[in-house]
């Protein structure tokens, strides 16, 4: 899984966005303002704690652009924004990852946010 983090500041508002460049449009949906290392760590902890939960009892996290499901089968990320715009091709709107891939991504994202906050 290839990705690159970058920061964008909106001068007129002072808002800072932590963004992700990736071939997977689903992964880019994590990009947003307002991320803190505590928020990211909470997601990591919940994924870790729900690795063995069966489907139907999974950990769910969502924002307006993305929904995350974590259970015994791994991580399912759904690009809600693309679905709302009418894209219904699951190969474009869904991303399946194993727990380790996702946690590694989130740890790297947390490090980037910490270094750039």
PDB file of C-alpha atoms in Angstrom, residues 1-76:
ATOM      1  CA  UNK A   1       0.000   0.000   0.000  1.00  0.00           C
ATOM      2  CA  UNK A   2       1.582   3.243  -1.158  1.00  0.00           C
ATOM      3  CA  UNK A   3       0.687   6.634   0.248  1.00  0.00           C
ATOM      4  CA  UNK A   4       2.204   9.991   1.039  1.00  0.00           C
ATOM      5  CA  UNK A   5       1.131  12.432   3.731  1.00  0.00           C
ATOM      6  CA  UNK A   6       1.145  16.169   3.275  1.00  0.00           C
ATOM      7  CA  UNK A   7      -0.124  19.223   5.096  1.00  0.00           C
ATOM      8  CA  UNK A   8      -2.110  22.084   3.625  1.00  0.00           C
ATOM      9  CA  UNK A   9      -2.900  25.285   5.475  1.00  0.00           C
ATOM     10  CA  UNK A  10      -5.733  27.550   4.378  1.00  0.00           C
ATOM     11  CA  UNK A  11      -4.365  31.039   4.918  1.00  0.00           C
ATOM     12  CA  UNK A  12      -7.723  32.808   5.096  1.00  0.00           C
ATOM     13  CA  UNK A  13      -9.061  30.580   7.878  1.00  0.00           C
ATOM     14  CA  UNK A  14      -5.883  29.218   9.435  1.00  0.00           C
ATOM     15  CA  UNK A  15      -7.266  25.690   9.078  1.00  0.00           C
ATOM     16  CA  UNK A  16      -4.670  22.950   8.756  1.00  0.00           C
ATOM     17  CA  UNK A  17      -5.505  19.852   6.730  1.00  0.00           C
ATOM     18  CA  UNK A  18      -3.604  16.596   7.037  1.00  0.00           C
ATOM     19  CA  UNK A  19      -3.999  14.947   3.646  1.00  0.00           C
ATOM     20  CA  UNK A  20      -3.102  11.647   2.015  1.00  0.00           C
ATOM     21  CA  UNK A  21      -1.993  11.080  -1.551  1.00  0.00           C
ATOM     22  CA  UNK A  22      -2.663   7.530  -2.715  1.00  0.00           C
ATOM     23  CA  UNK A  23      -3.724   5.526  -5.745  1.00  0.00           C
ATOM     24  CA  UNK A  24      -6.639   4.423  -3.584  1.00  0.00           C
ATOM     25  CA  UNK A  25      -9.230   7.188  -3.434  1.00  0.00           C
ATOM     26  CA  UNK A  26     -10.661   5.451  -0.371  1.00  0.00           C
ATOM     27  CA  UNK A  27      -7.466   6.028   1.607  1.00  0.00           C
ATOM     28  CA  UNK A  28      -7.439   9.720   0.693  1.00  0.00           C
ATOM     29  CA  UNK A  29     -10.748  10.143   2.545  1.00  0.00           C
ATOM     30  CA  UNK A  30      -8.825  10.119   5.835  1.00  0.00           C
ATOM     31  CA  UNK A  31      -7.503  13.539   4.856  1.00  0.00           C
ATOM     32  CA  UNK A  32      -9.188  16.245   6.902  1.00  0.00           C
ATOM     33  CA  UNK A  33      -8.640  19.061   9.349  1.00  0.00           C
ATOM     34  CA  UNK A  34      -8.988  18.558  13.059  1.00  0.00           C
ATOM     35  CA  UNK A  35      -6.983  15.346  13.408  1.00  0.00           C
ATOM     36  CA  UNK A  36      -5.162  14.911  16.709  1.00  0.00           C
ATOM     37  CA  UNK A  37      -2.826  12.151  17.812  1.00  0.00           C
ATOM     38  CA  UNK A  38      -5.372  11.205  20.496  1.00  0.00           C
ATOM     39  CA  UNK A  39      -8.131  10.733  17.910  1.00  0.00           C
ATOM     40  CA  UNK A  40      -5.871   8.580  15.760  1.00  0.00           C
ATOM     41  CA  UNK A  41      -4.710   6.539  18.767  1.00  0.00           C
ATOM     42  CA  UNK A  42      -8.339   5.918  19.753  1.00  0.00           C
ATOM     43  CA  UNK A  43      -9.024   4.394  16.326  1.00  0.00           C
ATOM     44  CA  UNK A  44      -5.855   2.266  16.565  1.00  0.00           C
ATOM     45  CA  UNK A  45      -6.845   1.041  20.042  1.00  0.00           C
ATOM     46  CA  UNK A  46     -10.371   0.165  18.955  1.00  0.00           C
ATOM     47  CA  UNK A  47      -9.112  -1.731  15.916  1.00  0.00           C
ATOM     48  CA  UNK A  48      -6.643  -3.639  18.126  1.00  0.00           C
ATOM     49  CA  UNK A  49      -9.368  -4.439  20.668  1.00  0.00           C
ATOM     50  CA  UNK A  50     -11.840  -5.658  18.054  1.00  0.00           C
ATOM     51  CA  UNK A  51      -9.582  -7.878  15.918  1.00  0.00           C
ATOM     52  CA  UNK A  52     -11.403 -11.012  17.021  1.00  0.00           C
ATOM     53  CA  UNK A  53     -14.979  -9.689  16.979  1.00  0.00           C
ATOM     54  CA  UNK A  54     -17.290 -11.451  14.525  1.00  0.00           C
ATOM     55  CA  UNK A  55     -19.129  -9.689  11.730  1.00  0.00           C
ATOM     56  CA  UNK A  56     -22.091  -7.900  13.262  1.00  0.00           C
ATOM     57  CA  UNK A  57     -20.158  -7.024  16.423  1.00  0.00           C
ATOM     58  CA  UNK A  58     -17.394  -5.072  14.714  1.00  0.00           C
ATOM     59  CA  UNK A  59     -15.906  -1.724  15.628  1.00  0.00           C
ATOM     60  CA  UNK A  60     -17.323   1.019  13.398  1.00  0.00           C
ATOM     61  CA  UNK A  61     -15.853   4.480  12.943  1.00  0.00           C
ATOM     62  CA  UNK A  62     -17.124   7.049  10.464  1.00  0.00           C
ATOM     63  CA  UNK A  63     -16.959  10.624   9.331  1.00  0.00           C
ATOM     64  CA  UNK A  64     -18.873  12.303   6.506  1.00  0.00           C
ATOM     65  CA  UNK A  65     -16.492  10.866   3.874  1.00  0.00           C
ATOM     66  CA  UNK A  66     -15.514   7.431   5.142  1.00  0.00           C
ATOM     67  CA  UNK A  67     -16.790   4.462   7.139  1.00  0.00           C
ATOM     68  CA  UNK A  68     -14.461   1.923   8.750  1.00  0.00           C
ATOM     69  CA  UNK A  69     -15.462  -1.574   9.871  1.00  0.00           C
ATOM     70  CA  UNK A  70     -13.034  -3.697  11.884  1.00  0.00           C
ATOM     71  CA  UNK A  71     -13.675  -7.315  12.800  1.00  0.00           C
ATOM     72  CA  UNK A  72     -12.085 -10.753  12.650  1.00  0.00           C
ATOM     73  CA  UNK A  73     -11.981 -10.531   8.830  1.00  0.00           C
ATOM     74  CA  UNK A  74      -9.859  -7.372   8.797  1.00  0.00           C
ATOM     75  CA  UNK A  75     -10.605  -3.769   7.901  1.00  0.00           C
ATOM     76  CA  UNK A  76     -13.199  -2.597   5.405  1.00  0.00           C
TER      77      UNK A  76
END
